[in-house]
mmCIF file of N, CA and C in Angstrom:
data_model
loop_
_atom_site.group_PDB
_atom_site.id
_atom_site.type_symbol
_atom_site.label_atom_id
_atom_site.label_comp_id
_atom_site.label_asym_id
_atom_site.label_seq_id
_atom_site.Cartn_x
_atom_site.Cartn_y
_atom_site.Cartn_z
ATOM 1 N N UNK A 191 6.218 35.378 8.547
ATOM 2 C CA UNK A 191 6.156 35.389 7.105
ATOM 3 C C UNK A 191 6.665 34.056 6.583
ATOM 4 N N UNK A 192 5.898 33.442 5.695
ATOM 5 C CA UNK A 192 6.275 32.174 5.081
ATOM 6 C C UNK A 192 6.594 32.398 3.611
ATOM 7 N N UNK A 193 7.600 31.704 3.114
ATOM 8 C CA UNK A 193 7.931 31.756 1.701
ATOM 9 C C UNK A 193 7.611 30.404 1.089
ATOM 10 N N UNK A 194 6.818 30.428 0.023
ATOM 11 C CA UNK A 194 6.444 29.210 -0.683
ATOM 12 C C UNK A 194 7.071 29.282 -2.075
ATOM 13 N N UNK A 195 7.925 28.328 -2.390
ATOM 14 C CA UNK A 195 8.532 28.257 -3.718
ATOM 15 C C UNK A 195 7.628 27.406 -4.607
ATOM 16 N N UNK A 196 7.090 28.011 -5.661
ATOM 17 C CA UNK A 196 6.152 27.271 -6.500
ATOM 18 C C UNK A 196 6.870 26.406 -7.539
ATOM 19 N N UNK A 197 8.147 26.639 -7.778
ATOM 20 C CA UNK A 197 8.900 25.788 -8.682
ATOM 21 C C UNK A 197 8.797 26.155 -10.140
ATOM 22 N N UNK A 198 8.118 27.230 -10.461
ATOM 23 C CA UNK A 198 7.995 27.664 -11.851
ATOM 24 C C UNK A 198 9.204 28.524 -12.217
ATOM 25 N N UNK A 199 9.566 28.516 -13.498
ATOM 26 C CA UNK A 199 10.703 29.314 -13.972
ATOM 27 C C UNK A 199 10.459 30.797 -13.744
ATOM 28 N N UNK A 200 11.497 31.478 -13.338
ATOM 29 C CA UNK A 200 11.496 32.934 -13.132
ATOM 30 C C UNK A 200 10.425 33.408 -12.168
ATOM 31 N N UNK A 201 10.093 32.625 -11.162
ATOM 32 C CA UNK A 201 9.120 33.024 -10.148
ATOM 33 C C UNK A 201 9.829 33.080 -8.800
ATOM 34 N N UNK A 202 9.665 34.183 -8.112
ATOM 35 C CA UNK A 202 10.334 34.341 -6.822
ATOM 36 C C UNK A 202 9.586 33.650 -5.684
ATOM 37 N N UNK A 203 8.414 33.149 -5.944
ATOM 38 C CA UNK A 203 7.635 32.447 -4.923
ATOM 39 C C UNK A 203 6.522 33.311 -4.375
ATOM 40 N N UNK A 204 5.901 32.826 -3.326
ATOM 41 C CA UNK A 204 4.764 33.502 -2.712
ATOM 42 C C UNK A 204 5.122 33.789 -1.262
ATOM 43 N N UNK A 205 4.872 34.986 -0.825
ATOM 44 C CA UNK A 205 5.078 35.334 0.581
ATOM 45 C C UNK A 205 3.707 35.385 1.248
ATOM 46 N N UNK A 206 3.562 34.617 2.316
ATOM 47 C CA UNK A 206 2.291 34.534 3.023
ATOM 48 C C UNK A 206 2.477 34.871 4.493
ATOM 49 N N UNK A 207 1.453 35.429 5.089
ATOM 50 C CA UNK A 207 1.457 35.677 6.524
ATOM 51 C C UNK A 207 1.268 34.342 7.230
ATOM 52 N N UNK A 208 2.052 34.082 8.254
ATOM 53 C CA UNK A 208 2.019 32.774 8.907
ATOM 54 C C UNK A 208 0.750 32.540 9.719
ATOM 55 N N UNK A 209 -0.040 33.584 9.979
ATOM 56 C CA UNK A 209 -1.248 33.428 10.785
ATOM 57 C C UNK A 209 -2.465 33.003 9.979
ATOM 58 N N UNK A 210 -2.330 32.824 8.680
ATOM 59 C CA UNK A 210 -3.474 32.427 7.852
ATOM 60 C C UNK A 210 -3.912 31.002 8.185
ATOM 61 N N UNK A 211 -5.221 30.779 8.115
ATOM 62 C CA UNK A 211 -5.703 29.417 8.310
ATOM 63 C C UNK A 211 -5.397 28.605 7.045
ATOM 64 N N UNK A 212 -5.404 27.281 7.125
ATOM 65 C CA UNK A 212 -5.027 26.441 5.985
ATOM 66 C C UNK A 212 -5.899 26.647 4.742
ATOM 67 N N UNK A 213 -7.183 26.927 4.906
ATOM 68 C CA UNK A 213 -8.065 27.122 3.754
ATOM 69 C C UNK A 213 -7.664 28.390 3.001
ATOM 70 N N UNK A 214 -7.396 29.464 3.732
ATOM 71 C CA UNK A 214 -6.975 30.715 3.098
ATOM 72 C C UNK A 214 -5.603 30.570 2.449
ATOM 73 N N UNK A 215 -4.717 29.837 3.089
ATOM 74 C CA UNK A 215 -3.394 29.570 2.509
ATOM 75 C C UNK A 215 -3.540 28.808 1.198
ATOM 76 N N UNK A 216 -4.375 27.771 1.184
ATOM 77 C CA UNK A 216 -4.600 26.993 -0.039
ATOM 78 C C UNK A 216 -5.197 27.870 -1.138
ATOM 79 N N UNK A 217 -6.124 28.746 -0.784
ATOM 80 C CA UNK A 217 -6.755 29.622 -1.773
ATOM 81 C C UNK A 217 -5.730 30.563 -2.406
ATOM 82 N N UNK A 218 -4.875 31.153 -1.596
ATOM 83 C CA UNK A 218 -3.879 32.088 -2.141
ATOM 84 C C UNK A 218 -2.842 31.376 -3.001
ATOM 85 N N UNK A 219 -2.420 30.198 -2.575
ATOM 86 C CA UNK A 219 -1.446 29.448 -3.377
ATOM 87 C C UNK A 219 -2.083 28.983 -4.687
ATOM 88 N N UNK A 220 -3.339 28.535 -4.652
ATOM 89 C CA UNK A 220 -4.030 28.126 -5.882
ATOM 90 C C UNK A 220 -4.193 29.303 -6.838
ATOM 91 N N UNK A 221 -4.511 30.494 -6.294
ATOM 92 C CA UNK A 221 -4.609 31.678 -7.143
ATOM 93 C C UNK A 221 -3.275 31.951 -7.831
ATOM 94 N N UNK A 222 -2.177 31.817 -7.085
ATOM 95 C CA UNK A 222 -0.843 32.038 -7.647
ATOM 96 C C UNK A 222 -0.530 31.006 -8.735
ATOM 97 N N UNK A 223 -0.827 29.740 -8.459
ATOM 98 C CA UNK A 223 -0.544 28.687 -9.433
ATOM 99 C C UNK A 223 -1.409 28.816 -10.683
ATOM 100 N N UNK A 224 -2.650 29.268 -10.527
ATOM 101 C CA UNK A 224 -3.493 29.507 -11.697
ATOM 102 C C UNK A 224 -2.944 30.650 -12.535
ATOM 103 N N UNK A 225 -2.230 31.573 -11.913
ATOM 104 C CA UNK A 225 -1.553 32.628 -12.651
ATOM 105 C C UNK A 225 -0.444 32.091 -13.544
ATOM 106 N N UNK A 226 0.086 30.920 -13.191
ATOM 107 C CA UNK A 226 1.086 30.232 -14.018
ATOM 108 C C UNK A 226 0.413 29.252 -14.990
ATOM 109 N N UNK A 227 -0.888 29.353 -15.138
ATOM 110 C CA UNK A 227 -1.672 28.534 -16.076
ATOM 111 C C UNK A 227 -1.697 27.057 -15.704
ATOM 112 N N UNK A 228 -1.611 26.752 -14.419
ATOM 113 C CA UNK A 228 -1.798 25.372 -13.971
ATOM 114 C C UNK A 228 -3.275 25.184 -13.681
ATOM 115 N N UNK A 229 -3.852 24.115 -14.218
ATOM 116 C CA UNK A 229 -5.281 23.875 -14.034
ATOM 117 C C UNK A 229 -5.537 22.410 -13.709
ATOM 118 N N UNK A 230 -6.685 22.141 -13.117
ATOM 119 C CA UNK A 230 -7.142 20.775 -12.878
ATOM 120 C C UNK A 230 -6.168 19.917 -12.096
ATOM 121 N N UNK A 231 -5.845 18.748 -12.668
ATOM 122 C CA UNK A 231 -4.931 17.809 -12.005
ATOM 123 C C UNK A 231 -3.551 18.399 -11.785
ATOM 124 N N UNK A 232 -3.060 19.170 -12.754
ATOM 125 C CA UNK A 232 -1.731 19.768 -12.625
ATOM 126 C C UNK A 232 -1.676 20.721 -11.430
ATOM 127 N N UNK A 233 -2.750 21.447 -11.179
ATOM 128 C CA UNK A 233 -2.828 22.359 -10.049
ATOM 129 C C UNK A 233 -2.745 21.601 -8.734
ATOM 130 N N UNK A 234 -3.538 20.552 -8.596
ATOM 131 C CA UNK A 234 -3.550 19.772 -7.353
ATOM 132 C C UNK A 234 -2.215 19.044 -7.157
ATOM 133 N N UNK A 235 -1.660 18.485 -8.231
ATOM 134 C CA UNK A 235 -0.367 17.801 -8.132
ATOM 135 C C UNK A 235 0.737 18.746 -7.680
ATOM 136 N N UNK A 236 0.756 19.959 -8.219
ATOM 137 C CA UNK A 236 1.774 20.933 -7.822
ATOM 138 C C UNK A 236 1.557 21.383 -6.382
ATOM 139 N N UNK A 237 0.313 21.514 -5.973
ATOM 140 C CA UNK A 237 -0.002 21.913 -4.605
ATOM 141 C C UNK A 237 0.519 20.885 -3.604
ATOM 142 N N UNK A 238 0.396 19.613 -3.936
ATOM 143 C CA UNK A 238 0.852 18.540 -3.043
ATOM 144 C C UNK A 238 2.371 18.563 -2.878
ATOM 145 N N UNK A 239 3.100 18.902 -3.931
ATOM 146 C CA UNK A 239 4.563 18.832 -3.893
ATOM 147 C C UNK A 239 5.221 20.082 -3.331
ATOM 148 N N UNK A 240 4.448 21.110 -3.001
ATOM 149 C CA UNK A 240 5.038 22.351 -2.493
ATOM 150 C C UNK A 240 5.631 22.175 -1.103
ATOM 151 N N UNK A 241 6.608 22.991 -0.817
ATOM 152 C CA UNK A 241 7.203 23.076 0.516
ATOM 153 C C UNK A 241 6.836 24.450 1.059
ATOM 154 N N UNK A 242 6.188 24.496 2.203
ATOM 155 C CA UNK A 242 5.723 25.748 2.786
ATOM 156 C C UNK A 242 6.554 26.045 4.019
ATOM 157 N N UNK A 243 7.439 27.016 3.898
ATOM 158 C CA UNK A 243 8.341 27.330 5.000
ATOM 159 C C UNK A 243 9.279 26.167 5.256
ATOM 160 N N UNK A 244 9.602 25.943 6.509
ATOM 161 C CA UNK A 244 10.509 24.841 6.875
ATOM 162 C C UNK A 244 9.773 23.619 7.393
ATOM 163 N N UNK A 245 8.604 23.844 7.976
ATOM 164 C CA UNK A 245 7.947 22.776 8.722
ATOM 165 C C UNK A 245 6.771 22.116 8.014
ATOM 166 N N UNK A 246 6.259 22.711 6.972
ATOM 167 C CA UNK A 246 5.010 22.228 6.395
ATOM 168 C C UNK A 246 5.190 21.809 4.944
ATOM 169 N N UNK A 247 4.307 20.913 4.499
ATOM 170 C CA UNK A 247 4.298 20.486 3.095
ATOM 171 C C UNK A 247 2.935 20.782 2.493
ATOM 172 N N UNK A 248 2.835 20.641 1.194
ATOM 173 C CA UNK A 248 1.578 20.880 0.506
ATOM 174 C C UNK A 248 0.511 19.855 0.805
ATOM 175 N N UNK A 249 0.899 18.703 1.362
ATOM 176 C CA UNK A 249 -0.101 17.677 1.719
ATOM 177 C C UNK A 249 -1.117 18.204 2.714
ATOM 178 N N UNK A 250 -0.724 19.198 3.499
ATOM 179 C CA UNK A 250 -1.626 19.767 4.497
ATOM 180 C C UNK A 250 -2.685 20.663 3.859
ATOM 181 N N UNK A 251 -2.511 21.009 2.588
ATOM 182 C CA UNK A 251 -3.442 21.898 1.893
ATOM 183 C C UNK A 251 -4.393 21.139 0.980
ATOM 184 N N UNK A 252 -4.374 19.806 1.065
ATOM 185 C CA UNK A 252 -5.183 18.967 0.186
ATOM 186 C C UNK A 252 -6.021 18.011 1.035
ATOM 187 N N UNK A 253 -7.249 17.767 0.583
ATOM 188 C CA UNK A 253 -8.109 16.766 1.214
ATOM 189 C C UNK A 253 -8.666 15.875 0.123
ATOM 190 N N UNK A 254 -9.241 14.781 0.492
ATOM 191 C CA UNK A 254 -9.793 13.852 -0.496
ATOM 192 C C UNK A 254 -11.312 13.858 -0.395
ATOM 193 N N UNK A 255 -11.960 13.752 -1.549
ATOM 194 C CA UNK A 255 -13.410 13.564 -1.555
ATOM 195 C C UNK A 255 -13.679 12.159 -2.074
ATOM 196 N N UNK A 256 -14.729 11.539 -1.554
ATOM 197 C CA UNK A 256 -14.983 10.130 -1.855
ATOM 198 C C UNK A 256 -16.100 9.888 -2.865
ATOM 199 N N UNK A 257 -16.774 10.962 -3.302
ATOM 200 C CA UNK A 257 -17.846 10.812 -4.295
ATOM 201 C C UNK A 257 -17.885 12.068 -5.161
ATOM 202 N N UNK A 258 -18.458 11.990 -6.349
ATOM 203 C CA UNK A 258 -18.546 13.180 -7.203
ATOM 204 C C UNK A 258 -19.432 14.242 -6.558
ATOM 205 N N UNK A 259 -18.964 15.474 -6.556
ATOM 206 C CA UNK A 259 -19.726 16.588 -6.000
ATOM 207 C C UNK A 259 -19.990 17.627 -7.079
ATOM 208 N N UNK A 260 -21.040 18.421 -6.870
ATOM 209 C CA UNK A 260 -21.348 19.512 -7.788
ATOM 210 C C UNK A 260 -20.334 20.633 -7.568
ATOM 211 N N UNK A 261 -19.772 21.123 -8.676
ATOM 212 C CA UNK A 261 -18.794 22.202 -8.628
ATOM 213 C C UNK A 261 -19.056 23.145 -9.797
ATOM 214 N N UNK A 262 -18.516 24.368 -9.690
ATOM 215 C CA UNK A 262 -18.713 25.365 -10.735
ATOM 216 C C UNK A 262 -17.395 25.775 -11.340
ATOM 217 N N UNK A 263 -17.403 25.973 -12.650
ATOM 218 C CA UNK A 263 -16.253 26.549 -13.340
ATOM 219 C C UNK A 263 -16.343 28.069 -13.189
ATOM 220 N N UNK A 264 -15.309 28.771 -13.617
ATOM 221 C CA UNK A 264 -15.327 30.226 -13.482
ATOM 222 C C UNK A 264 -16.450 30.873 -14.264
ATOM 223 N N UNK A 265 -16.882 30.247 -15.339
ATOM 224 C CA UNK A 265 -17.985 30.782 -16.135
ATOM 225 C C UNK A 265 -19.345 30.572 -15.513
ATOM 226 N N UNK A 266 -19.438 29.782 -14.455
ATOM 227 C CA UNK A 266 -20.699 29.532 -13.769
ATOM 228 C C UNK A 266 -21.370 28.229 -14.150
ATOM 229 N N UNK A 267 -20.809 27.490 -15.109
ATOM 230 C CA UNK A 267 -21.407 26.220 -15.513
ATOM 231 C C UNK A 267 -21.162 25.165 -14.441
ATOM 232 N N UNK A 268 -22.208 24.398 -14.125
ATOM 233 C CA UNK A 268 -22.079 23.336 -13.119
ATOM 234 C C UNK A 268 -21.460 22.100 -13.738
ATOM 235 N N UNK A 269 -20.460 21.571 -13.067
ATOM 236 C CA UNK A 269 -19.784 20.345 -13.463
ATOM 237 C C UNK A 269 -19.836 19.369 -12.296
ATOM 238 N N UNK A 270 -19.381 18.161 -12.529
ATOM 239 C CA UNK A 270 -19.176 17.198 -11.451
ATOM 240 C C UNK A 270 -17.674 17.153 -11.176
ATOM 241 N N UNK A 271 -17.301 17.217 -9.899
ATOM 242 C CA UNK A 271 -15.889 17.110 -9.539
ATOM 243 C C UNK A 271 -15.599 15.651 -9.237
ATOM 244 N N UNK A 272 -14.507 15.162 -9.832
ATOM 245 C CA UNK A 272 -14.163 13.753 -9.665
ATOM 246 C C UNK A 272 -13.690 13.461 -8.243
ATOM 247 N N UNK A 273 -13.949 12.241 -7.746
ATOM 248 C CA UNK A 273 -13.436 11.856 -6.436
ATOM 249 C C UNK A 273 -11.910 11.825 -6.453
ATOM 250 N N UNK A 274 -11.317 12.172 -5.337
ATOM 251 C CA UNK A 274 -9.858 12.193 -5.237
ATOM 252 C C UNK A 274 -9.397 13.450 -4.529
ATOM 253 N N UNK A 275 -8.123 13.803 -4.694
ATOM 254 C CA UNK A 275 -7.591 14.958 -3.978
ATOM 255 C C UNK A 275 -8.088 16.279 -4.555
ATOM 256 N N UNK A 276 -8.432 17.207 -3.660
ATOM 257 C CA UNK A 276 -8.799 18.580 -4.012
ATOM 258 C C UNK A 276 -8.155 19.507 -2.987
ATOM 259 N N UNK A 277 -8.010 20.758 -3.332
ATOM 260 C CA UNK A 277 -7.431 21.709 -2.387
ATOM 261 C C UNK A 277 -8.428 21.975 -1.263
ATOM 262 N N UNK A 278 -7.942 22.508 -0.151
ATOM 263 C CA UNK A 278 -8.825 22.762 0.985
ATOM 264 C C UNK A 278 -9.899 23.795 0.669
ATOM 265 N N UNK A 279 -9.636 24.690 -0.282
ATOM 266 C CA UNK A 279 -10.659 25.666 -0.650
ATOM 267 C C UNK A 279 -11.626 25.122 -1.698
ATOM 268 N N UNK A 280 -11.470 23.838 -2.079
ATOM 269 C CA UNK A 280 -12.442 23.169 -2.934
ATOM 270 C C UNK A 280 -12.140 23.180 -4.417
ATOM 271 N N UNK A 281 -10.914 23.460 -4.821
ATOM 272 C CA UNK A 281 -10.567 23.449 -6.250
ATOM 273 C C UNK A 281 -9.979 22.106 -6.639
ATOM 274 N N UNK A 282 -10.352 21.666 -7.840
ATOM 275 C CA UNK A 282 -9.841 20.402 -8.343
ATOM 276 C C UNK A 282 -10.288 20.174 -9.771
ATOM 277 N N UNK A 283 -9.980 18.994 -10.325
ATOM 278 C CA UNK A 283 -10.341 18.720 -11.711
ATOM 279 C C UNK A 283 -11.807 18.331 -11.872
ATOM 280 N N UNK A 284 -12.371 18.731 -13.001
ATOM 281 C CA UNK A 284 -13.737 18.336 -13.335
ATOM 282 C C UNK A 284 -13.739 16.910 -13.854
ATOM 283 N N UNK A 285 -14.874 16.280 -13.804
ATOM 284 C CA UNK A 285 -15.008 14.913 -14.293
ATOM 285 C C UNK A 285 -14.857 14.846 -15.813
ATOM 286 N N UNK A 286 -15.225 15.905 -16.505
ATOM 287 C CA UNK A 286 -15.188 15.903 -17.974
ATOM 288 C C UNK A 286 -13.784 16.086 -18.531
ATOM 289 N N UNK A 287 -12.898 16.763 -17.800
ATOM 290 C CA UNK A 287 -11.565 17.043 -18.318
ATOM 291 C C UNK A 287 -10.594 17.268 -17.164
ATOM 292 N N UNK A 288 -9.432 16.627 -17.227
ATOM 293 C CA UNK A 288 -8.420 16.809 -16.185
ATOM 294 C C UNK A 288 -7.858 18.225 -16.169
ATOM 295 N N UNK A 289 -7.977 18.936 -17.275
ATOM 296 C CA UNK A 289 -7.417 20.274 -17.354
ATOM 297 C C UNK A 289 -8.431 21.372 -17.035
ATOM 298 N N UNK A 290 -9.608 21.005 -16.611
ATOM 299 C CA UNK A 290 -10.645 21.976 -16.272
ATOM 300 C C UNK A 290 -10.708 22.106 -14.754
ATOM 301 N N UNK A 291 -10.434 23.308 -14.239
ATOM 302 C CA UNK A 291 -10.483 23.547 -12.797
ATOM 303 C C UNK A 291 -11.880 23.999 -12.399
ATOM 304 N N UNK A 292 -12.435 23.350 -11.401
ATOM 305 C CA UNK A 292 -13.745 23.723 -10.872
ATOM 306 C C UNK A 292 -13.638 23.842 -9.348
ATOM 307 N N UNK A 293 -14.615 24.518 -8.768
ATOM 308 C CA UNK A 293 -14.632 24.711 -7.319
ATOM 309 C C UNK A 293 -15.940 24.184 -6.747
ATOM 310 N N UNK A 294 -15.839 23.410 -5.682
ATOM 311 C CA UNK A 294 -17.026 22.856 -5.025
ATOM 312 C C UNK A 294 -17.891 24.002 -4.524
ATOM 313 N N UNK A 295 -19.184 23.904 -4.759
ATOM 314 C CA UNK A 295 -20.111 24.935 -4.297
ATOM 315 C C UNK A 295 -21.013 24.359 -3.217
ATOM 316 N N UNK A 296 -21.310 25.192 -2.251
ATOM 317 C CA UNK A 296 -22.261 24.828 -1.210
ATOM 318 C C UNK A 296 -23.630 25.320 -1.656
ATOM 319 N N UNK A 297 -24.591 24.440 -1.694
ATOM 320 C CA UNK A 297 -25.946 24.792 -2.118
ATOM 321 C C UNK A 297 -26.764 25.057 -0.856
ATOM 322 N N UNK A 298 -27.249 26.303 -0.681
ATOM 323 C CA UNK A 298 -27.950 26.653 0.554
ATOM 324 C C UNK A 298 -29.158 25.766 0.863
ATOM 325 N N UNK A 299 -29.864 25.313 -0.161
ATOM 326 C CA UNK A 299 -31.045 24.468 0.063
ATOM 327 C C UNK A 299 -30.652 23.168 0.755
ATOM 328 N N UNK A 300 -29.489 22.621 0.383
ATOM 329 C CA UNK A 300 -29.029 21.356 0.950
ATOM 330 C C UNK A 300 -28.107 21.552 2.147
ATOM 331 N N UNK A 301 -27.683 22.794 2.402
ATOM 332 C CA UNK A 301 -26.850 23.071 3.561
ATOM 333 C C UNK A 301 -25.387 22.695 3.395
ATOM 334 N N UNK A 302 -24.880 22.632 2.186
ATOM 335 C CA UNK A 302 -23.468 22.311 1.957
ATOM 336 C C UNK A 302 -23.249 21.727 0.583
ATOM 337 N N UNK A 303 -22.126 21.023 0.400
ATOM 338 C CA UNK A 303 -21.850 20.405 -0.902
ATOM 339 C C UNK A 303 -22.892 19.337 -1.238
ATOM 340 N N UNK A 304 -23.141 19.162 -2.530
ATOM 341 C CA UNK A 304 -24.175 18.243 -2.989
ATOM 342 C C UNK A 304 -23.556 17.194 -3.896
ATOM 343 N N UNK A 305 -24.015 15.960 -3.754
ATOM 344 C CA UNK A 305 -23.540 14.870 -4.604
ATOM 345 C C UNK A 305 -24.077 15.052 -6.015
ATOM 346 N N UNK A 306 -23.227 14.773 -6.991
ATOM 347 C CA UNK A 306 -23.609 14.876 -8.399
ATOM 348 C C UNK A 306 -24.053 13.512 -8.904
ATOM 349 N N UNK A 307 -25.176 13.484 -9.615
ATOM 350 C CA UNK A 307 -25.673 12.241 -10.201
ATOM 351 C C UNK A 307 -26.135 12.497 -11.628
ATOM 352 N N UNK A 308 -26.188 11.439 -12.429
ATOM 353 C CA UNK A 308 -26.626 11.558 -13.818
ATOM 354 C C UNK A 308 -28.143 11.654 -13.911
ATOM 355 N N UNK A 309 -28.848 11.000 -12.995
ATOM 356 C CA UNK A 309 -30.306 11.013 -12.997
ATOM 357 C C UNK A 309 -30.798 11.768 -11.771
ATOM 358 N N UNK A 310 -31.973 12.297 -11.871
ATOM 359 C CA UNK A 310 -32.541 13.041 -10.752
ATOM 360 C C UNK A 310 -32.861 12.101 -9.608
ATOM 361 N N UNK A 311 -32.318 12.429 -8.459
ATOM 362 C CA UNK A 311 -32.570 11.676 -7.232
ATOM 363 C C UNK A 311 -32.748 12.685 -6.108
ATOM 364 N N UNK A 312 -33.461 12.320 -5.054
ATOM 365 C CA UNK A 312 -33.618 13.249 -3.932
ATOM 366 C C UNK A 312 -32.265 13.552 -3.280
ATOM 367 N N UNK A 313 -32.044 14.832 -2.993
ATOM 368 C CA UNK A 313 -30.821 15.245 -2.309
ATOM 369 C C UNK A 313 -29.592 15.339 -3.191
ATOM 370 N N UNK A 314 -29.766 15.275 -4.510
ATOM 371 C CA UNK A 314 -28.640 15.374 -5.440
ATOM 372 C C UNK A 314 -28.966 16.376 -6.545
ATOM 373 N N UNK A 315 -27.950 16.757 -7.304
ATOM 374 C CA UNK A 315 -28.131 17.644 -8.448
ATOM 375 C C UNK A 315 -27.450 17.050 -9.670
ATOM 376 N N UNK A 316 -27.908 17.459 -10.850
ATOM 377 C CA UNK A 316 -27.275 17.049 -12.097
ATOM 378 C C UNK A 316 -26.360 18.170 -12.575
ATOM 379 N N UNK A 317 -25.190 17.838 -13.103
ATOM 380 C CA UNK A 317 -24.336 18.873 -13.677
ATOM 381 C C UNK A 317 -24.921 19.405 -14.985
ATOM 382 N N UNK A 318 -24.584 20.651 -15.328
ATOM 383 C CA UNK A 318 -25.005 21.231 -16.602
ATOM 384 C C UNK A 318 -24.208 20.637 -17.764
ATOM 385 N N UNK A 319 -22.982 20.244 -17.500
ATOM 386 C CA UNK A 319 -22.080 19.721 -18.516
ATOM 387 C C UNK A 319 -22.547 18.326 -18.956
ATOM 388 N N UNK A 320 -22.767 18.162 -20.262
ATOM 389 C CA UNK A 320 -23.238 16.873 -20.779
ATOM 390 C C UNK A 320 -22.198 15.780 -20.625
ATOM 391 N N UNK A 321 -20.926 16.125 -20.779
ATOM 392 C CA UNK A 321 -19.867 15.124 -20.643
ATOM 393 C C UNK A 321 -19.787 14.620 -19.210
ATOM 394 N N UNK A 322 -19.892 15.521 -18.252
ATOM 395 C CA UNK A 322 -19.877 15.106 -16.840
ATOM 396 C C UNK A 322 -21.069 14.194 -16.539
ATOM 397 N N UNK A 323 -22.242 14.564 -17.046
ATOM 398 C CA UNK A 323 -23.438 13.738 -16.825
ATOM 399 C C UNK A 323 -23.264 12.352 -17.410
ATOM 400 N N UNK A 324 -22.695 12.267 -18.603
ATOM 401 C CA UNK A 324 -22.475 10.976 -19.267
ATOM 402 C C UNK A 324 -21.482 10.127 -18.470
ATOM 403 N N UNK A 325 -20.439 10.734 -17.946
ATOM 404 C CA UNK A 325 -19.429 9.968 -17.210
ATOM 405 C C UNK A 325 -19.893 9.557 -15.815
ATOM 406 N N UNK A 326 -20.949 10.151 -15.325
ATOM 407 C CA UNK A 326 -21.497 9.747 -14.028
ATOM 408 C C UNK A 326 -22.312 8.468 -14.115
ATOM 409 N N UNK A 327 -22.713 8.077 -15.293
ATOM 410 C CA UNK A 327 -23.562 6.883 -15.460
ATOM 411 C C UNK A 327 -22.863 5.622 -15.109
#
């Protein structure tokens, strides 16, 4: 059993089974942090600073992406996710707003995550969000 202290006021932390893989651990911690109304950049920043048990840090739950990818908000609208750190389960800030949390989606036609572009190009998709499309130019 691992105890993760999220650092929020009046929160006892998160208890996790130690046998979880890193992606599942990141997903459960992100769900907990979203319950504290942390979104976008604030969510990823808090995830990085967490201490997981005695031996692990939150850096192990974050990866970097090098180009904008297509991601979905909870409402289903497609956005572009900005390059930079994201959680292992694919949550991070949208290109249109640092406070908007989106999740990378795998598109079955392309066999995985898809690069986001402002103009139609082969092997890419355009976001539904006009602000994201404008910032991709």
